[in-house]
Short mmCIF file of C-alpha atoms in Angstrom, two decimals:
data_model
loop_
_atom_site.label_atom_id
_atom_site.label_comp_id
_atom_site.label_asym_id
_atom_site.label_seq_id
_atom_site.Cartn_x
_atom_site.Cartn_y
_atom_site.Cartn_z
CA MET A 205 0.03 0.22 -0.10
CA SER A 206 1.33 3.52 -0.89
CA ARG A 207 0.72 6.43 1.66
CA PRO A 208 -0.57 9.87 0.16
CA THR A 209 1.86 12.79 0.26
CA SER A 210 -1.14 14.92 0.82
CA PRO A 211 -4.47 14.36 3.03
CA THR A 212 -6.38 14.72 -0.19
CA GLY A 213 -4.09 12.78 -2.27
CA ILE A 214 -4.54 9.09 -3.86
CA ARG A 215 -4.03 6.07 -2.16
CA VAL A 216 -2.85 3.17 -4.55
CA ASN A 217 -2.96 -0.21 -3.82
CA ARG A 218 0.24 -1.15 -5.46
CA ARG A 219 1.93 -4.71 -5.60
CA ALA A 220 5.02 -2.76 -7.23
CA ARG A 221 6.40 0.82 -7.25
CA TYR A 222 5.64 1.53 -11.07
CA VAL A 223 2.47 1.33 -13.11
CA HIS A 224 1.55 -2.07 -14.58
CA ILE A 225 -1.70 -3.67 -15.19
CA GLU A 226 -2.14 -7.33 -14.36
CA SER A 227 -3.30 -9.41 -17.31
CA ALA A 228 -6.47 -10.60 -15.14
CA THR A 229 -7.43 -6.84 -15.26
CA VAL A 230 -6.72 -5.87 -18.68
CA ARG A 231 -8.89 -9.51 -19.42
CA ASP A 232 -11.54 -8.44 -16.71
CA SER A 233 -14.79 -8.96 -19.40
CA ARG A 234 -16.90 -6.76 -16.66
CA LEU A 235 -14.97 -3.39 -17.65
CA SER A 236 -15.27 -1.68 -20.70
CA PHE A 237 -12.28 -0.22 -22.76
CA ARG A 238 -13.18 3.07 -21.68
CA ASP A 239 -13.12 1.97 -18.19
CA LEU A 240 -9.88 0.08 -18.52
CA GLY A 241 -8.34 3.26 -20.14
CA LEU A 242 -9.63 5.39 -17.23
CA LEU A 243 -8.55 2.70 -14.69
CA THR A 244 -4.92 2.86 -16.12
CA TYR A 245 -5.02 7.03 -16.69
CA LEU A 246 -5.50 7.01 -12.90
CA LEU A 247 -2.90 4.63 -12.18
CA ASP A 248 -0.42 6.90 -14.03
CA GLN A 249 -0.98 9.94 -11.80
CA LYS A 250 1.08 11.37 -8.80
CA GLU A 251 -0.11 10.27 -5.49
CA GLY A 252 -0.94 13.69 -4.47
CA TRP A 253 -3.50 14.25 -7.78
CA GLN A 254 -6.93 14.65 -7.01
CA VAL A 255 -9.60 12.53 -9.00
CA ARG A 256 -12.17 15.15 -10.12
CA SER A 257 -14.57 14.17 -13.16
CA GLU A 258 -14.79 17.70 -14.53
CA GLN A 259 -10.99 17.61 -14.88
CA LEU A 260 -10.66 14.29 -16.68
CA CYS A 261 -13.58 15.17 -18.93
CA LYS A 262 -11.25 18.29 -20.24
CA GLY A 263 -8.83 18.27 -23.20
CA GLU A 264 -9.46 16.88 -26.99
CA GLY A 265 -10.32 13.43 -27.18
CA ARG A 266 -11.69 13.07 -23.76
CA GLU A 267 -15.08 11.67 -22.76
CA GLY A 268 -18.07 13.71 -21.35
CA ARG A 269 -18.65 14.37 -17.63
CA ASP A 270 -21.44 11.91 -17.41
CA ALA A 271 -19.34 9.25 -19.34
CA ILE A 272 -16.52 9.81 -16.89
CA ARG A 273 -18.81 9.30 -13.70
CA LYS A 274 -20.41 5.98 -15.19
CA SER A 275 -16.94 4.56 -15.81
CA LEU A 276 -16.17 5.77 -12.12
CA HIS A 277 -19.04 3.87 -10.73
CA ASN A 278 -18.30 0.90 -12.72
CA LEU A 279 -14.73 0.75 -11.42
CA ALA A 280 -16.14 0.99 -8.00
CA ARG A 281 -18.81 -1.50 -8.47
CA PHE A 282 -16.23 -4.21 -9.80
CA GLY A 283 -13.46 -3.29 -7.09
CA TYR A 284 -11.27 -1.08 -8.61
CA TYR A 285 -11.80 2.38 -7.36
CA ARG A 286 -13.55 4.23 -4.57
CA LEU A 287 -13.68 7.70 -3.11
CA GLU A 288 -13.21 7.97 0.73
CA ARG A 289 -14.22 10.12 3.05
CA ARG A 290 -10.99 10.07 5.58
CA ARG A 291 -11.31 11.03 9.23
CA PHE A 292 -7.98 11.54 10.68
CA ARG A 293 -6.86 10.91 13.95
CA ASP A 294 -6.81 14.98 14.76
CA GLY A 295 -10.33 15.08 13.96
CA LYS A 296 -10.30 16.84 10.75
CA CYS A 297 -11.92 15.27 7.72
CA ALA A 298 -10.98 15.19 4.05
CA MET A 299 -11.97 13.56 0.62
CA GLY A 300 -9.43 11.33 -1.15
CA THR A 301 -9.36 8.61 -3.70
CA ALA A 302 -8.33 4.89 -3.72
CA ILE A 303 -7.32 3.07 -6.42
CA SER A 304 -6.29 -0.65 -7.09
CA GLU A 305 -4.26 -2.22 -9.79
CA TYR A 306 -6.58 -5.44 -9.24
CA PRO A 307 -10.16 -6.16 -8.06
CA VAL A 308 -10.61 -5.97 -4.41
CA GLY A 309 -13.77 -7.95 -3.22
CA GLN A 310 -13.90 -6.01 -0.02
CA TRP A 311 -14.37 -2.76 -2.03
CA ALA A 312 -17.06 -4.18 -4.12
CA ALA A 313 -18.67 -5.44 -1.36
CA ASP A 314 -18.42 -2.00 0.23
CA TYR A 315 -19.91 -0.41 -2.74
CA GLU A 316 -23.20 -2.61 -2.61
CA THR A 317 -23.36 -2.01 1.35
CA PHE A 318 -23.20 1.74 1.16
CA GLY A 319 -26.11 2.04 -1.48
CA GLU A 320 -23.91 2.01 -4.44
CA LYS A 321 -22.47 5.30 -3.89
CA LEU A 322 -18.69 6.27 -4.32
CA GLU A 323 -18.08 7.94 -1.21
CA ILE A 324 -17.10 5.43 1.65
CA PRO A 325 -16.12 6.75 5.24
CA VAL A 326 -12.89 5.44 6.57
CA VAL A 327 -11.10 6.32 9.70
CA GLN A 328 -7.21 6.77 10.17
CA GLN A 329 -5.65 4.40 12.87
CA GLU A 330 -2.31 4.99 15.31
CA ASP A 331 -0.37 3.22 12.47
CA GLY A 332 -1.54 5.47 9.54
CA THR A 333 -3.64 2.71 8.00
CA TYR A 334 -7.58 3.12 7.68
CA LEU A 335 -10.58 1.21 8.67
CA VAL A 336 -13.90 1.46 7.05
CA GLN A 337 -16.68 2.71 9.16
CA TYR A 338 -20.00 1.06 8.53
CA PRO A 339 -23.69 2.77 9.16
CA ASP A 340 -24.02 0.75 12.37
CA GLY A 341 -21.07 2.24 13.86
CA THR A 342 -18.50 -0.74 13.38
CA LEU A 343 -15.25 -0.82 11.58
CA GLY A 344 -13.82 -3.25 9.41
CA SER A 345 -10.77 -3.93 6.77
CA ASP A 346 -10.29 -1.25 4.18
CA GLY A 347 -9.15 -4.00 1.59
CA PHE A 348 -5.79 -2.70 1.14
CA ALA A 349 -2.82 -5.07 0.65
CA PRO A 350 0.03 -4.60 3.27
CA ALA A 351 3.00 -2.41 2.62
CA PRO A 352 6.08 -3.95 1.41
CA ASP A 353 7.71 -2.99 4.54
CA ASP A 354 4.97 -4.56 6.90
CA GLU A 355 5.34 -8.07 4.94
CA GLU A 356 7.36 -10.73 6.69
CA PRO A 357 10.96 -11.52 5.37
CA SER A 358 11.07 -13.91 2.38
CA GLY A 359 13.25 -15.86 4.46
CA HIS A 360 11.00 -16.84 7.19
CA THR A 361 8.87 -19.86 6.48
CA GLN A 362 6.61 -21.63 8.87
CA PRO A 363 6.85 -24.90 10.33
CA GLU A 364 5.66 -27.86 7.76
CA GLU A 365 3.24 -28.78 10.42
CA GLU A 366 1.75 -25.26 10.82
CA GLN A 367 1.76 -25.06 7.14
CA ASN A 368 -0.50 -27.70 6.24
CA ASP A 369 -2.78 -26.59 9.21
CA GLN A 370 -3.34 -23.30 7.68
CA PRO A 371 -6.83 -23.04 5.87
CA GLU A 372 -6.67 -22.08 2.36
CA PRO A 373 -7.59 -18.49 1.71
CA GLN A 374 -10.82 -17.56 0.54
CA ALA A 375 -12.02 -15.27 -1.84
CA ALA A 376 -13.92 -12.07 -0.68
CA PRO A 377 -17.77 -12.87 -0.85
CA ALA A 378 -19.79 -11.14 -3.28
CA LYS A 379 -22.74 -10.14 -1.12
CA ALA A 380 -21.95 -7.01 1.08
CA THR A 381 -23.69 -8.46 4.15
CA ALA A 382 -21.22 -11.41 3.91
CA ALA A 383 -18.35 -9.37 3.39
CA ARG A 384 -19.13 -7.32 6.43
CA LYS A 385 -19.34 -10.68 8.61
CA ALA A 386 -16.02 -12.29 7.16
CA THR A 387 -14.15 -8.80 8.08
CA PRO A 388 -11.36 -9.87 10.64
CA GLY A 389 -10.80 -7.32 13.70
CA ARG A 390 -14.17 -5.64 13.52
CA VAL A 391 -14.76 -3.76 16.57
CA THR A 392 -18.17 -1.87 17.90
CA VAL A 393 -17.43 1.84 18.29
CA ARG A 394 -19.64 4.85 19.59
CA THR A 395 -20.49 7.63 17.33
CA SER A 396 -19.36 10.48 19.73
CA ALA A 397 -20.82 14.24 19.22
CA ALA A 398 -17.70 15.29 17.41
CA GLU A 399 -18.15 12.45 14.86
CA GLU A 400 -21.57 13.73 14.23
CA LYS A 401 -20.32 17.03 13.81
CA ASP A 402 -17.67 16.06 11.26
CA ALA A 403 -20.16 13.91 9.39
CA ALA A 404 -22.41 16.82 9.25
CA ALA A 405 -19.45 19.38 7.93
CA ALA A 406 -18.53 16.40 5.41
CA ALA A 407 -22.14 16.56 4.20
CA LYS A 408 -22.33 20.14 3.94
CA ALA A 409 -18.85 20.26 2.04
CA GLU A 410 -20.46 17.62 -0.36
CA GLU A 411 -23.65 19.93 -0.84
CA LYS A 412 -21.44 22.88 -1.53
CA GLN A 413 -19.00 21.02 -3.93
CA ALA A 414 -22.30 19.78 -5.97
CA LEU A 415 -23.87 23.39 -5.95
CA ASP A 416 -20.35 24.69 -7.33
CA ASP A 417 -20.40 21.91 -10.02
CA ALA A 418 -23.78 22.49 -11.09
CA ALA A 419 -23.36 26.44 -11.39
CA GLU A 420 -20.25 25.78 -13.54
CA LYS A 421 -22.06 23.74 -15.93
CA VAL A 422 -24.91 26.21 -16.44
CA ALA A 423 -22.15 29.29 -16.68
CA LYS A 424 -20.03 27.13 -19.37
CA TRP A 425 -22.63 26.32 -21.43
CA TRP A 426 -24.37 30.02 -21.42
CA TRP A 427 -21.14 31.50 -22.32
CA GLU A 428 -20.58 29.34 -25.16
CA HIS A 429 -24.08 29.91 -26.14
CA ALA A 430 -23.79 33.68 -25.68
CA GLU A 431 -20.83 34.37 -27.68
CA LYS A 432 -21.86 32.35 -30.44
CA HIS A 433 -25.42 33.92 -30.84
CA LEU A 434 -24.53 37.68 -29.21
CA GLY A 435 -21.02 38.01 -30.18
CA LYS A 436 -17.44 37.89 -28.03
CA TYR A 437 -17.81 39.35 -24.53
CA VAL A 438 -15.86 42.69 -24.31
CA GLY A 439 -16.89 43.96 -20.55
CA ASP A 440 -15.63 43.36 -17.16
CA SER A 441 -12.83 40.64 -16.93
CA LYS A 442 -14.66 39.04 -14.21
CA GLY A 443 -18.14 38.84 -15.72
CA TYR A 444 -18.09 35.22 -16.27
CA LEU A 445 -17.38 34.67 -12.74
CA ALA A 446 -20.02 37.36 -11.72
CA MET A 447 -22.27 35.67 -13.85
CA ARG A 448 -21.64 32.35 -12.70
CA LYS A 449 -22.09 33.62 -9.14
CA GLN A 450 -25.44 34.61 -9.88
CA VAL A 451 -26.49 31.05 -11.25
CA ARG A 452 -24.98 29.45 -8.08
CA LEU A 453 -27.30 31.82 -5.84
CA ALA A 454 -30.14 30.74 -7.89
CA LEU A 455 -29.60 26.99 -7.44
CA GLU A 456 -28.87 27.55 -3.76
CA LYS A 457 -32.22 29.09 -3.77
CA GLY A 458 -34.25 26.14 -5.12
CA TYR A 459 -34.27 26.99 -8.96
CA SER A 460 -33.15 24.22 -11.04
CA GLN A 461 -30.38 24.18 -13.80
CA ARG A 462 -32.93 24.23 -16.76
CA GLN A 463 -34.74 27.25 -15.16
CA CYS A 464 -31.56 28.94 -14.83
CA GLY A 465 -30.41 28.27 -18.48
CA LEU A 466 -33.84 29.33 -19.74
CA ALA A 467 -33.43 32.63 -17.53
CA LEU A 468 -30.13 33.56 -19.12
CA GLN A 469 -31.55 32.87 -22.78
CA GLN A 470 -34.48 35.12 -21.79
CA ALA A 471 -32.00 38.05 -20.12
CA ARG A 472 -30.04 37.86 -23.44
CA LYS A 473 -27.05 39.14 -21.63
CA HIS A 474 -23.68 37.66 -21.27
CA TRP A 475 -23.78 38.92 -17.81
CA PRO A 476 -27.05 40.30 -16.97
CA SER A 477 -27.15 42.92 -14.07
CA ARG A 478 -29.24 41.73 -10.68
CA GLN A 479 -32.65 43.35 -11.58
CA GLN A 480 -32.50 41.62 -15.50
CA TRP A 481 -31.51 38.41 -13.68
CA GLN A 482 -34.32 38.32 -11.03
CA ASP A 483 -37.03 39.63 -13.91
CA ALA A 484 -36.13 36.79 -16.22
CA LEU A 485 -36.01 34.05 -13.33
CA GLY A 486 -39.64 35.51 -12.58
CA ILE A 487 -40.68 35.38 -16.28
CA VAL A 488 -39.65 31.38 -16.91
CA THR A 489 -41.29 30.57 -13.57
CA ASN A 490 -44.65 32.17 -14.34
CA HIS A 491 -44.35 34.63 -11.46
CA ILE A 492 -43.77 37.57 -13.84
CA GLU A 493 -45.72 38.04 -17.34
CA PRO A 494 -43.45 38.66 -20.15
CA PRO A 495 -43.32 42.26 -21.53
CA GLN A 496 -44.57 42.70 -25.09
CA ARG A 497 -41.67 42.08 -27.69
CA PHE A 498 -42.51 45.00 -29.52
CA GLY A 499 -43.28 47.50 -26.96
CA ARG A 500 -47.16 49.70 -26.52
CA VAL A 501 -48.74 49.95 -29.53
CA PRO A 502 -50.00 53.55 -30.28
CA TYR A 503 -53.86 54.41 -30.19
CA SER A 504 -55.32 54.51 -33.64
CA ASP A 505 -59.29 55.81 -34.11
CA SER A 506 -59.41 54.19 -37.45
CA ALA A 507 -57.60 50.88 -36.20
CA THR A 508 -59.99 50.71 -33.01
CA TRP A 509 -63.32 51.87 -34.88
CA GLY A 510 -63.00 51.81 -38.53
CA THR A 511 -63.65 53.96 -41.01
CA GLN A 512 -66.92 54.67 -43.05
CA ASP A 513 -65.76 53.34 -46.48
CA ASP A 514 -65.23 49.81 -44.40
CA HIS A 515 -68.67 49.96 -43.58
CA ALA A 516 -69.80 51.08 -46.96
CA GLY A 517 -68.43 48.05 -48.71
CA ALA A 518 -70.65 45.53 -46.31
CA SER A 519 -72.80 43.31 -48.47
CA SER A 520 -76.32 43.75 -48.23
CA ASP A 521 -77.08 40.33 -47.53
CA GLU A 522 -75.29 40.20 -44.25
CA SER A 523 -77.21 39.13 -41.20
CA PRO A 524 -78.33 42.41 -38.96
CA THR A 525 -76.31 41.19 -36.57
CA SER A 526 -73.03 41.21 -38.20
CA ALA A 527 -73.58 44.64 -39.95
CA VAL A 528 -72.11 47.72 -38.59
CA PRO A 529 -74.35 50.82 -38.36
CA VAL A 530 -73.24 53.77 -40.30
CA ASP A 531 -73.69 57.08 -38.72
CA ASP A 532 -75.02 59.26 -41.64
CA ALA A 533 -75.34 62.51 -39.79
CA THR A 534 -74.45 65.41 -41.33
CA PHE A 535 -72.14 67.84 -39.80
CA GLY A 536 -71.85 71.55 -40.51
CA VAL A 537 -72.24 75.71 -39.55
CA ILE A 538 -75.58 76.55 -38.65
CA GLN A 539 -76.43 79.91 -40.32
CA ARG A 540 -78.87 82.27 -38.43
CA PRO A 541 -81.38 84.14 -40.43
#
């Protein structure tokens, strides 16, 4: 096992100190070529590198973010990858990534145990290793192989009698419940107020990250759309950041990503003002009636009441209810005798 150089770095379950892919992993038919390529790329990163789907989907020839996330879930499902919510001995928490060169049955079982979510809570021990903290408060193995320094010397062998008595190693069970029962050294712990506080802080951090990711997605789409249909932006250099902040505030208030995108189209500004943004949100949510596109129509007597020429051309066979009466009064100056 490798130890990360930073609290949020990658922990790689290595059997060697260089990147290699075992033949069994390459021939794992459960993995698509996309999954296998992504795993190889992650194993080639430095241990201080942070895995983020937004970063992985950038660059020419890369997959989209949804495709990357789907592959990460596939890798987690078969025991090659997981996202760890790490709680350190000093009480601090951080998110990090764990990657394996070969499938780990314990990781696949934990993926099912935690509802097929990537985040797995782990707790740091005195020796620097980690144990998985399960929903019922118990701790179990994190599935990592021992580091080369922790292994027994190759020259040390057990007596032949003891070797014969040793049971055959068992593969990790496929079901999560069976895997947890078979986990050695599992102990029951109590969840303290500090742990609950850390869990709440971690949940809040995840929510904040989700809002940031959603705001970035909407802002990036609109900026490209606006420059294509409204022209290149030449305003304040911080216009994009300010517009993205407006979108994030709207998402935080409960507006959806679709509503934010429609509101930006309604405002028709690269970076709408606060009032323009508020009005656009009100229009797309049917709280405000949209203004007339061509403004107010000027009043006209002829357009409102018509002219006598229009009435004179009426057909004589029209019904009395549809015919418009014609005013035949004559106006003039009255001359006194």
